[in-house]
Coordinates of C-alpha atoms in Angstrom, one line a residue:
M1 CA 104.6 85.2 78.9
V2 CA 100.9 84.7 79.0
N3 CA 98.6 82.2 77.2
V4 CA 95.2 83.3 76.2
I5 CA 92.5 82.0 73.7
I6 CA 91.2 84.4 71.3
D7 CA 88.2 83.2 69.0
G8 CA 89.4 79.8 69.5
I9 CA 93.1 80.5 68.7
A10 CA 95.7 80.0 71.3
V11 CA 98.2 82.9 71.5
R12 CA 101.3 83.4 73.8
V13 CA 102.1 87.0 74.3
P14 CA 104.4 89.1 76.7
E15 CA 102.8 90.2 80.1
G16 CA 101.3 93.5 79.7
T17 CA 99.9 93.1 76.3
T18 CA 96.4 94.4 75.6
I19 CA 93.7 92.3 74.3
M20 CA 93.7 94.3 71.0
E21 CA 97.4 93.5 70.5
A22 CA 97.0 89.9 71.4
A23 CA 94.2 89.6 68.8
A24 CA 96.4 91.3 66.2
K25 CA 99.1 88.6 66.7
A26 CA 96.5 86.0 66.1
G27 CA 95.6 87.8 62.9
I28 CA 92.3 89.1 64.3
T29 CA 91.3 92.8 63.6
I30 CA 89.1 94.4 66.3
P31 CA 87.7 97.6 65.1
S32 CA 88.2 100.9 66.8
L33 CA 87.9 104.7 66.4
C34 CA 89.7 106.5 69.2
Y35 CA 92.7 104.2 69.8
L36 CA 96.2 105.6 69.3
K37 CA 98.9 103.4 70.8
E38 CA 100.5 104.9 73.9
I39 CA 98.7 108.1 73.2
N40 CA 95.0 107.5 73.5
E41 CA 94.1 104.3 75.1
I42 CA 90.9 105.3 77.0
G43 CA 88.3 103.3 75.4
A44 CA 86.2 106.4 74.6
C45 CA 84.4 105.0 71.5
R46 CA 83.7 101.5 72.9
V47 CA 83.8 100.1 69.4
C48 CA 86.6 97.8 70.4
C49 CA 84.7 96.0 73.1
V50 CA 84.9 92.2 73.5
E51 CA 83.3 89.4 75.4
I52 CA 85.5 87.6 78.1
E53 CA 84.4 84.1 78.9
G54 CA 83.0 84.2 82.8
E55 CA 82.9 87.9 82.9
E56 CA 79.5 89.7 83.1
R57 CA 80.4 93.0 81.3
L58 CA 82.0 93.5 78.0
V59 CA 85.3 95.3 78.2
S60 CA 87.3 97.5 75.8
S61 CA 90.1 95.6 74.3
C62 CA 92.4 98.7 73.7
N63 CA 93.2 99.3 77.4
N64 CA 92.7 96.0 79.1
L65 CA 95.5 93.6 79.5
V66 CA 95.3 89.7 78.9
Y67 CA 95.9 87.3 81.8
E68 CA 96.8 83.6 82.0
G69 CA 94.0 81.5 80.6
M70 CA 91.8 84.4 79.4
E71 CA 89.4 83.4 76.8
V72 CA 88.1 86.2 74.4
H73 CA 85.2 86.3 72.0
T74 CA 85.8 89.3 69.8
N75 CA 82.9 88.7 67.5
S76 CA 80.3 87.3 69.6
P77 CA 76.7 88.2 69.1
R78 CA 76.8 90.3 72.2
A79 CA 79.9 92.1 71.3
R80 CA 78.5 92.8 67.9
E81 CA 75.3 94.1 68.9
A82 CA 77.0 96.3 71.5
R83 CA 79.3 97.7 69.0
R84 CA 76.5 98.2 66.5
I85 CA 74.7 100.2 69.0
N86 CA 77.6 102.2 70.1
V87 CA 78.3 103.3 66.3
E88 CA 74.7 104.2 65.9
L89 CA 74.8 106.4 69.0
L90 CA 77.9 108.0 67.6
L91 CA 76.1 108.5 64.0
S92 CA 73.2 110.2 65.8
Q93 CA 75.4 113.0 66.8
H94 CA 77.5 113.1 63.6
E95 CA 76.7 115.1 60.7
G96 CA 76.7 112.4 58.0
E97 CA 76.9 114.3 54.7
C98 CA 79.7 112.1 53.6
A99 CA 79.3 113.3 49.7
I100 CA 80.7 116.5 50.8
C101 CA 83.3 115.6 53.5
V102 CA 86.9 115.9 52.8
R103 CA 87.4 112.5 54.4
A104 CA 84.7 110.7 52.3
G105 CA 86.4 107.2 51.5
N106 CA 89.1 107.9 54.1
C107 CA 87.0 108.1 57.2
K108 CA 87.2 105.4 60.1
L109 CA 83.6 105.9 61.2
Q110 CA 82.4 105.5 57.6
Q111 CA 84.4 102.2 57.3
V112 CA 83.3 100.9 60.7
A113 CA 79.6 101.8 59.9
N114 CA 79.7 100.1 56.7
S115 CA 81.5 97.1 58.1
F116 CA 78.4 96.6 60.5
G117 CA 75.9 97.0 57.6
I118 CA 74.3 100.0 59.0
L119 CA 71.7 101.3 56.6
C120 CA 69.6 103.2 58.7
N121 CA 69.8 104.7 62.3
P122 CA 67.0 104.0 64.8
F123 CA 68.3 107.1 67.0
E124 CA 67.1 110.5 66.4
K125 CA 69.7 113.0 65.1
N126 CA 70.8 115.5 67.8
L127 CA 73.7 117.6 66.3
P128 CA 75.4 119.8 68.5
K129 CA 75.8 123.7 67.6
L130 CA 79.0 125.8 68.0
Q131 CA 80.2 128.8 66.0
W132 CA 83.7 128.6 64.4
T133 CA 85.6 131.1 62.4
N134 CA 85.9 130.8 58.8
T135 CA 89.2 132.6 58.4
F136 CA 91.5 130.7 60.8
P137 CA 93.7 128.1 58.8
L138 CA 92.3 125.4 61.1
F139 CA 88.7 124.6 60.8
R140 CA 86.5 122.4 63.1
N141 CA 83.1 121.2 62.4
V142 CA 81.6 120.3 65.7
Q143 CA 78.9 118.3 64.0
K144 CA 81.2 115.8 62.8
C145 CA 83.2 115.4 66.1
I146 CA 82.8 111.9 67.5
K147 CA 84.5 113.0 70.9
C148 CA 87.2 110.3 70.5
M149 CA 89.8 112.5 72.4
R150 CA 92.5 111.9 69.7
C151 CA 93.0 115.6 69.2
V152 CA 93.1 116.3 72.9
Q153 CA 95.5 113.6 73.7
Y154 CA 98.0 114.3 70.8
C155 CA 98.1 118.0 71.4
E156 CA 98.6 117.4 75.1
K157 CA 101.1 114.4 75.2
I158 CA 103.1 114.8 71.9
Q159 CA 102.9 118.5 71.1
T160 CA 102.6 119.7 74.7
L161 CA 100.2 122.7 73.8
G162 CA 97.0 121.4 75.2
I163 CA 94.9 123.5 72.8
W164 CA 91.9 121.0 73.0
E165 CA 89.8 119.9 76.0
L166 CA 86.5 118.0 76.7
T167 CA 83.9 120.4 78.0
G168 CA 80.4 119.6 79.2
S169 CA 79.0 116.3 80.4
G170 CA 76.8 113.5 79.2
G171 CA 75.0 114.2 76.0
R172 CA 76.2 117.8 76.0
A173 CA 79.9 116.8 76.2
T174 CA 82.0 118.3 73.5
I175 CA 85.6 119.2 72.4
D176 CA 86.4 122.8 72.4
V177 CA 89.5 125.1 72.9
T178 CA 90.8 125.3 76.4
Y179 CA 90.4 128.1 78.8
N180 CA 87.3 129.1 77.1
R181 CA 89.3 130.8 74.2
R182 CA 88.5 131.3 70.6
I183 CA 91.1 129.4 68.5
K184 CA 92.5 132.5 66.9
D185 CA 93.1 133.8 70.4
S186 CA 94.8 130.7 71.5
D187 CA 98.6 129.7 71.5
C188 CA 97.8 127.1 68.7
A189 CA 101.0 126.5 66.7
L190 CA 98.9 125.3 63.7
C191 CA 101.0 122.0 63.4
G192 CA 97.9 120.4 62.1
Q193 CA 98.6 117.3 64.0
C194 CA 95.2 117.2 65.4
I195 CA 93.9 117.1 61.9
T196 CA 96.1 114.1 60.7
H197 CA 95.2 112.2 63.9
C198 CA 91.3 112.8 63.7
P199 CA 89.5 109.7 62.4
V200 CA 86.7 111.7 60.8
G201 CA 86.3 115.0 59.1
A202 CA 85.8 117.2 62.2
L203 CA 89.1 118.8 61.8
R204 CA 90.3 120.0 58.4
E205 CA 92.4 123.0 56.8
R206 CA 90.7 126.1 55.6
D207 CA 90.1 125.3 52.1
D208 CA 91.6 127.9 49.6
T209 CA 91.2 126.0 46.3
R210 CA 88.5 128.4 45.0
A211 CA 90.9 131.3 44.9
V212 CA 93.3 129.2 43.1
L213 CA 90.7 128.3 40.5
D214 CA 89.5 132.0 40.0
A215 CA 93.2 132.9 39.3
L216 CA 93.7 130.1 36.8
A217 CA 90.6 131.2 34.9
D218 CA 91.7 134.9 34.9
P219 CA 93.6 135.7 31.6
N220 CA 95.1 138.9 32.9
I221 CA 97.0 137.0 35.7
V222 CA 100.2 135.2 35.6
T223 CA 99.9 132.2 37.8
V224 CA 103.1 130.9 39.5
V225 CA 103.2 127.6 41.7
Q226 CA 106.0 126.4 43.8
I227 CA 106.3 122.6 45.2
A228 CA 107.6 122.2 48.7
P229 CA 110.2 119.3 48.9
A230 CA 108.0 117.2 51.4
V231 CA 105.2 117.3 48.9
R232 CA 107.1 115.2 46.3
A233 CA 107.4 112.5 48.9
A234 CA 103.5 112.1 49.6
W235 CA 101.3 113.7 46.8
G236 CA 100.8 110.3 45.0
E237 CA 99.6 108.5 48.0
A238 CA 96.0 109.8 47.6
H239 CA 95.8 108.9 43.9
G240 CA 97.1 105.3 44.3
L241 CA 100.4 106.2 42.5
P242 CA 103.3 103.8 43.5
R243 CA 106.3 106.1 44.8
E244 CA 108.3 105.3 41.8
M245 CA 105.6 107.0 39.7
A246 CA 104.8 109.7 41.9
T247 CA 107.7 111.9 41.1
V248 CA 107.8 115.6 41.2
R249 CA 108.2 115.9 37.5
R250 CA 104.9 114.1 36.9
L251 CA 103.4 116.5 39.5
T252 CA 105.0 119.4 37.5
A253 CA 103.0 118.0 34.4
V254 CA 99.8 117.7 36.4
L255 CA 100.0 121.4 37.6
R256 CA 100.9 122.6 34.1
S257 CA 97.8 120.6 32.7
M258 CA 95.8 122.7 35.2
G259 CA 96.8 125.8 33.5
F260 CA 99.7 127.3 35.8
D261 CA 101.9 129.4 33.6
Y262 CA 105.0 128.6 35.6
V263 CA 105.9 125.6 37.9
F264 CA 108.8 125.9 40.0
D265 CA 110.5 124.0 42.8
T266 CA 110.6 125.4 46.4
A267 CA 114.0 123.3 46.6
F268 CA 115.5 126.5 44.8
S269 CA 114.5 128.8 47.5
A270 CA 115.5 126.2 50.1
D271 CA 119.0 126.8 48.6
L272 CA 118.5 130.4 48.7
T273 CA 117.6 130.1 52.4
I274 CA 120.7 128.0 53.0
M275 CA 122.8 130.8 51.5
E276 CA 121.3 133.4 53.8
E277 CA 121.1 131.3 56.9
A278 CA 124.5 129.9 56.7
A279 CA 126.0 133.2 56.4
E280 CA 124.0 134.6 59.2
F281 CA 125.0 131.7 61.6
L282 CA 128.7 132.1 60.7
K283 CA 128.4 135.9 61.3
R284 CA 126.7 135.4 64.7
F285 CA 128.9 132.5 65.7
T286 CA 132.2 134.4 65.0
A287 CA 131.0 137.5 66.6
G288 CA 130.3 135.6 69.8
E289 CA 126.5 136.3 69.8
L290 CA 125.8 132.6 70.5
E291 CA 127.8 132.1 73.8
Q292 CA 124.6 132.0 75.9
Y293 CA 121.9 130.6 73.6
P294 CA 122.1 129.1 70.1
M295 CA 120.7 130.3 66.9
F296 CA 117.3 128.5 66.1
T297 CA 116.2 127.8 62.5
S298 CA 113.3 129.9 61.3
C299 CA 112.0 127.7 58.4
C300 CA 109.1 126.2 60.3
P301 CA 106.3 128.6 61.0
G302 CA 104.5 126.0 63.6
W303 CA 107.9 126.3 65.6
L304 CA 108.0 130.1 65.2
R305 CA 104.5 130.4 66.6
F306 CA 105.3 127.9 69.4
L307 CA 108.5 129.9 70.4
K308 CA 106.6 133.2 70.3
S309 CA 103.8 132.0 72.5
Q310 CA 105.9 129.7 74.9
Y311 CA 109.3 131.2 75.1
P312 CA 109.1 134.8 73.8
Q313 CA 112.4 135.8 75.5
L314 CA 114.3 133.7 73.1
T315 CA 112.7 135.5 70.0
D316 CA 116.3 137.3 69.2
Q317 CA 117.7 133.8 68.8
L318 CA 115.7 132.9 65.8
S319 CA 117.4 133.3 62.5
T320 CA 116.0 136.3 60.6
A321 CA 116.1 134.3 57.3
K322 CA 112.6 133.9 55.9
S323 CA 111.3 130.4 55.1
P324 CA 111.9 129.0 51.6
Q325 CA 108.2 129.6 50.9
Q326 CA 108.3 133.5 51.6
M327 CA 111.8 133.7 49.9
F328 CA 110.4 132.2 46.8
G329 CA 107.5 134.7 46.9
A330 CA 109.6 137.7 47.4
V331 CA 112.0 136.7 44.6
T332 CA 109.1 135.9 42.2
K333 CA 107.6 139.2 42.6
T334 CA 110.8 141.1 42.2
Y335 CA 113.6 139.5 40.3
F336 CA 111.3 137.1 38.4
A337 CA 108.8 139.6 37.6
E338 CA 111.4 141.9 36.0
R339 CA 112.8 138.9 34.1
I340 CA 109.5 138.2 32.3
G341 CA 108.4 142.0 32.2
V342 CA 105.2 141.6 34.1
P343 CA 104.1 144.0 37.0
P344 CA 104.3 142.0 40.3
E345 CA 100.6 142.8 41.0
K346 CA 99.9 140.7 38.0
I347 CA 101.6 137.7 39.4
F348 CA 99.5 135.2 41.5
C349 CA 101.9 133.1 43.7
V350 CA 100.6 129.8 44.8
S351 CA 102.4 127.4 47.3
I352 CA 101.8 123.7 47.7
M353 CA 102.9 123.0 51.2
P354 CA 102.6 120.0 53.6
C355 CA 101.8 122.3 56.4
I356 CA 98.9 124.4 57.5
A357 CA 100.9 127.0 59.5
K358 CA 102.1 128.0 56.1
K359 CA 98.6 129.6 55.5
A360 CA 99.2 131.8 58.5
E361 CA 102.9 132.5 57.6
K362 CA 101.7 134.0 54.3
D363 CA 99.2 136.1 55.7
G364 CA 101.3 137.5 58.6
H365 CA 102.5 141.1 57.9
V366 CA 105.8 140.0 59.4
F367 CA 106.7 138.3 56.0
D368 CA 105.6 141.3 53.8
R369 CA 108.2 143.4 52.2
K370 CA 108.8 147.0 53.1
K371 CA 106.4 148.0 50.5
K372 CA 103.3 146.5 52.1
E373 CA 100.8 146.7 49.2
L374 CA 101.6 143.2 48.0
Q375 CA 101.9 139.8 49.8
D376 CA 104.9 137.6 48.7
V377 CA 102.7 134.6 48.6
D378 CA 99.0 134.8 47.6
V379 CA 97.5 131.4 48.4
V380 CA 98.9 128.3 50.1
L381 CA 97.5 124.8 49.3
T382 CA 98.1 121.9 51.5
T383 CA 99.1 118.7 49.9
R384 CA 95.6 117.4 50.5
E385 CA 94.0 120.4 48.9
M386 CA 96.1 119.9 45.9
D387 CA 95.0 116.3 45.7
R388 CA 91.4 117.3 45.8
L389 CA 92.0 120.0 43.1
I390 CA 93.6 117.3 41.0
R391 CA 90.5 115.1 41.2
S392 CA 88.3 118.0 40.6
E393 CA 90.0 118.8 37.4
N394 CA 89.5 115.0 36.4
I395 CA 93.3 114.6 35.8
N396 CA 94.6 111.1 35.0
V397 CA 97.7 111.1 36.9
F398 CA 98.9 107.7 35.5
S399 CA 98.9 108.8 31.9
L400 CA 100.7 112.2 32.0
P401 CA 104.4 112.1 31.0
E402 CA 106.9 113.7 33.3
A403 CA 107.8 117.3 32.7
E404 CA 110.5 119.8 33.8
F405 CA 110.4 122.6 36.0
D406 CA 110.5 126.1 34.5
S407 CA 113.5 128.4 34.7
P408 CA 115.0 130.5 36.3
L409 CA 113.6 129.3 39.8
G410 CA 113.3 125.7 38.9
I411 CA 116.7 124.0 39.9
G412 CA 117.1 122.7 43.5
S413 CA 120.0 120.8 44.9
G414 CA 119.9 117.7 47.0
A415 CA 120.4 120.0 50.1
G416 CA 117.4 121.7 49.2
I417 CA 115.4 118.6 48.9
I418 CA 116.2 117.3 52.3
F419 CA 114.7 120.3 53.8
G420 CA 111.5 118.4 54.1
A421 CA 112.9 115.8 56.6
T422 CA 114.0 116.6 60.2
G423 CA 117.6 117.4 60.3
G424 CA 117.7 118.3 56.6
V425 CA 118.0 122.1 57.1
M426 CA 120.8 121.8 59.6
E427 CA 122.6 119.3 57.3
A428 CA 122.2 121.5 54.3
A429 CA 123.4 124.6 56.2
L430 CA 126.5 122.9 57.5
R431 CA 127.5 121.8 54.0
T432 CA 127.5 125.4 53.0
A433 CA 129.0 126.9 56.3
Y434 CA 131.8 124.5 55.8
H435 CA 132.5 125.6 52.3
T436 CA 132.4 129.3 53.4
V437 CA 134.9 128.7 56.1
T438 CA 137.4 126.4 54.2
G439 CA 136.8 127.2 50.5
S440 CA 136.2 123.4 49.7
N441 CA 133.2 121.1 49.9
P442 CA 132.9 118.6 52.7
P443 CA 131.9 115.1 51.9
A444 CA 128.1 115.4 51.0
D445 CA 127.2 113.1 54.0
A446 CA 129.6 114.4 56.4
F447 CA 126.9 115.7 58.6
R448 CA 124.5 112.9 58.5
A449 CA 124.7 112.4 62.3
V450 CA 121.8 114.9 62.6
R451 CA 119.6 112.5 60.8
G452 CA 117.5 109.8 62.5
E453 CA 114.1 109.1 64.0
E454 CA 114.9 110.1 67.6
G455 CA 112.9 113.3 68.5
W456 CA 115.9 115.1 69.8
R457 CA 119.3 114.5 68.4
E458 CA 122.6 116.2 68.9
A459 CA 126.1 116.3 67.4
E460 CA 129.4 118.0 67.3
F461 CA 131.3 119.0 64.0
D462 CA 134.7 120.4 63.4
L463 CA 134.6 123.5 61.3
N464 CA 138.2 124.3 60.3
G465 CA 139.3 123.6 63.8
T466 CA 136.4 125.1 65.6
T467 CA 133.7 122.9 67.3
V468 CA 130.1 123.6 66.3
R469 CA 127.6 122.1 68.7
C470 CA 124.5 121.2 66.9
A471 CA 121.0 119.9 68.0
V472 CA 117.9 118.9 66.0
A473 CA 114.3 118.3 67.4
S474 CA 111.0 117.3 65.7
G475 CA 107.7 117.6 67.4
L476 CA 106.7 120.3 69.7
G477 CA 107.2 118.1 72.9
N478 CA 110.8 117.4 72.0
A479 CA 111.2 121.2 71.2
R480 CA 110.0 122.0 74.6
R481 CA 112.3 119.7 76.3
L482 CA 115.2 120.9 74.4
V483 CA 114.4 124.7 75.0
E484 CA 113.9 123.9 78.6
A485 CA 117.3 122.2 78.9
V486 CA 118.9 125.2 77.1
L487 CA 117.4 127.8 79.4
A488 CA 118.5 125.7 82.5
G489 CA 121.9 125.3 81.2
R490 CA 121.9 121.6 81.2
V491 CA 122.9 121.6 77.4
K492 CA 125.0 124.0 75.5
Y493 CA 124.5 124.3 71.5
D494 CA 125.5 126.9 68.8
F495 CA 123.0 125.9 66.1
V496 CA 119.6 124.3 66.7
E497 CA 117.0 123.2 64.1
I498 CA 113.5 122.7 65.1
M499 CA 110.4 121.3 63.2
A500 CA 107.1 121.4 64.8
C501 CA 105.8 118.2 63.3
P502 CA 107.2 114.7 64.2
G503 CA 109.7 113.6 61.4
G504 CA 109.7 117.2 60.0
C505 CA 107.8 118.5 57.0
V506 CA 107.2 115.0 55.5
G507 CA 105.0 114.3 58.5
G508 CA 103.4 117.9 58.4
G509 CA 99.7 118.5 59.3
G510 CA 98.9 119.2 55.6
Q511 CA 100.0 115.9 54.2
P512 CA 97.8 113.0 53.0
I513 CA 96.2 111.1 56.0
P514 CA 96.8 107.2 55.6
F515 CA 93.8 105.3 56.2
D516 CA 95.3 103.0 58.7
Q517 CA 96.7 106.1 60.5
H518 CA 100.3 104.5 60.5
D519 CA 103.0 107.3 60.5
Q520 CA 104.5 107.5 57.0
A521 CA 107.0 110.4 58.0
D522 CA 110.0 108.0 58.1
V523 CA 109.2 106.4 54.7
R524 CA 108.7 109.8 53.1
G525 CA 111.8 111.2 54.7
E526 CA 113.9 108.2 53.4
L527 CA 112.6 109.1 50.0
L528 CA 114.0 112.6 50.2
Y529 CA 117.4 111.4 51.5
K530 CA 117.6 109.1 48.5
L531 CA 116.8 111.8 46.0
D532 CA 119.6 113.7 47.6
R533 CA 122.0 110.9 47.2
L534 CA 120.9 110.6 43.4
S535 CA 121.1 114.3 42.8
P536 CA 124.0 115.5 40.6
L537 CA 123.9 118.7 42.9
R538 CA 124.2 118.4 46.5
Y539 CA 125.4 121.7 47.7
S540 CA 123.3 124.8 47.8
H541 CA 126.1 127.1 47.0
E542 CA 126.6 125.2 43.6
N543 CA 123.2 125.7 42.4
P544 CA 123.8 127.7 39.1
E545 CA 120.5 129.5 39.3
I546 CA 121.2 130.8 42.9
R547 CA 124.6 132.0 41.6
I548 CA 123.0 133.9 38.7
L549 CA 120.5 135.4 41.2
Y550 CA 123.2 136.6 43.4
R551 CA 125.4 137.8 40.6
D552 CA 122.6 139.7 38.8
Y553 CA 120.4 140.8 41.6
L554 CA 121.3 140.2 45.3
Q555 CA 125.1 140.7 45.1
E556 CA 125.8 138.3 48.0
P557 CA 124.3 136.8 51.1
M558 CA 123.2 139.4 53.8
S559 CA 123.6 142.2 51.4
E560 CA 121.3 145.1 51.8
R561 CA 118.9 143.9 49.1
A562 CA 119.0 140.4 50.4
E563 CA 118.2 141.8 54.0
E564 CA 115.2 143.7 52.4
L565 CA 113.8 140.7 50.5
L566 CA 115.0 137.7 52.5
H567 CA 115.0 138.5 56.0
T568 CA 112.4 139.6 58.7
D569 CA 111.9 141.0 61.9
H570 CA 110.4 138.5 64.4
H571 CA 109.4 141.4 66.8
S572 CA 107.1 142.7 64.3
W573 CA 104.4 140.4 65.0
T574 CA 102.7 138.9 68.3
M575 CA 101.4 135.7 69.4
P576 CA 99.0 135.2 72.3
L577 CA 101.1 133.8 75.2
N578 CA 100.9 130.3 76.9
P579 CA 98.0 131.0 79.6
G580 CA 100.9 129.7 82.0
L581 CA 103.0 132.8 81.1
Q582 CA 100.3 135.3 81.7
G583 CA 101.5 138.0 84.2
K584 CA 105.1 137.0 84.1
D585 CA 107.6 139.7 85.0
A586 CA 109.5 141.6 82.2
E587 CA 112.6 140.0 83.3
D588 CA 111.1 136.5 82.4
T589 CA 110.0 137.5 78.9
T590 CA 111.5 140.0 76.7
I591 CA 108.1 141.1 75.3
Q592 CA 104.9 141.5 77.2
L593 CA 101.7 140.5 75.4
G594 CA 98.3 140.9 76.6
Y595 CA 95.9 138.0 76.6
G596 CA 94.3 137.5 73.2
Q597 CA 96.7 140.0 71.3
T598 CA 97.6 138.8 68.0
D599 CA 98.3 140.3 64.6
F600 CA 99.3 137.0 63.2
M601 CA 95.8 135.3 62.4

C-alpha cells in the first residue's frame, strides 16, 4: 500500500494506483476528456494535469502513478491556469456551434469549459478542413474532433479493427481513416462504438429523421414502426425517465402520438427469426454440416460486416436467416399488406434500432426480396435519433398513458425480448430447438449458462441425448479471438452467437450515451432478462401470432415461401477486405475481393 496526500487529504491506496484513481478515492474529481480506463490512458488532452509538491512540471493524473509520500495539489492556481489554457487551445480548433450539435448538454468539452468559466477565447479559431461522405451511416465532423484518441484506441484495442489513426503532426494533426482510405471503402463494421466513446459531437450516426417526418405528414402513406428489444431498455435515459416508467408500452404511446399508423414489437420478428434459425441449425447439425466449423448467428449486421471483411472463408457458416429487422420488413410488406388491403409500395416501414449498422443492413441489396423494386425496411432510426425526434415533437413522455402494440405483429415472447442482450439469441434458439427435437419445452432458464458479462462464454447442452457445443461472444475483439481459435482447431463448437457490441445490442452504437461514459449494457441487459422472467410467454414457438403467420401464410419453417421472404444469400454482397488479407491466395479465402469493392455501402 502507498500513502499519499491529495489536496490535504491523506489517502492509502494499492501500489500501481494512478493519481486520478487515488483522488477519486478521496472524493476529489479531476476533470478529463480523453481518459478511458485501461483503453486510453495517454494524457492526450492534458486537462487532468496536477501539481506535485517538489516537482517542476505539471503531470497528467490519468497515467502517472502515486508513490509513497507524494503530495498532490489537484486544483492549485498553477494547475487551474494550465487546464484553462489547454481547454482554450482545444476550443480554438473546435467548431463550437453547440446549439445545433447532437451532443449539446451531453458533451464533456462543453461541461469542462463551463466548469472553468470560459466565456471567451483569446486564441484565434483555426478549424481543420476535411471532406466526408453524407451517405455512409457513420458521420464524422472533423471540425469538432479534439484529437483525444478515444475512437482510435477503442477501435484498435476492443474491436481490433483499427479503422482510425492519428495523421499529420503538430497543429495539423487530425484523426482519419487508416491506410488513406475513404470510410466507405474501409472494413468498418459500423458497430458505432467510436460514437458512444467520443466525448464530443465529432462522430454521430447519419440523421434520417427528416425522411420519417415527411412520411408521417403524407396522408397517402401508411406508416409502420417497429421497436427493437434493446430500445425498451434504454430509450427513457435521455428523457430522465426512471426505468420503471420507461416501458415499451409508454414508448408505444409516444410513437402513436407522433402519428404512426401502426406500432409493432420487433420481439415478434425475433420469435420468427428463432423459428427459422432453430430449424436451420437442426437441419445442418443433423446433416453433419457442422463437423468442421459451427453455424454462426446472422442477426447482427456489424458481425456480418466483420466476418465478411476479416474471415470471408467462413461466409457459408453464417445462418441464412435474416435479422429480425429485415424479417419484420419482409412480412410487413407482404402478409401484413395483404391483411390490411394496402399495396406494399404505400407502406413506409420504420425501424427503431440500437445500432447504426442496421442503417447499412436495410440498404444492402442482400436483404431485398427477389422482387427488387421495394426495400423491406425504408428508414432505420437509432435510439438517439428517436429521442431527438420525441423532443422535436414536444411530447411530454411523463404524462402519456401506456398503450398496447397493434396486431397481428405486436406480440413477442420473452425469448424474443432477450435478443437484445448477449447470449439471448442462443438461449432463445435452444429453447425452441429443444422443443422441436423432444416435443416438450425445457425449463425456460435451462440454457442460462450462455448468459454473463464475460466477452467469450461457452457451454454444452444435452439435446435429447446429443451434446451440442455452444459459444457466445460480444465485442469484435472477443469475436476475433473466438474465430481464430475455431480456425486453428483449438476449440470445437456446433453453434455460435456473435454480437459486435460489448454486452450485445443493449450496448449498441445507436444507444443513448451516458454523460459519465459508464457502460450501461449490463444494467440494460438485466432489465431484458427480468422482462423475460415476467413474461407469460417465454418460448418463440408458442407465440400465437407466429403460429397464425405460419398457418395462414408461411406453412412451416424453411418452407419455400419462408426461404424467399426470410432467408438470404450472404455471397450476394461484398465487403472491402481487411488490408492484411489483400493478396491472399484463393485457398485462404473462398471469395476474392479487390480493394475498395463494395456493394454494401
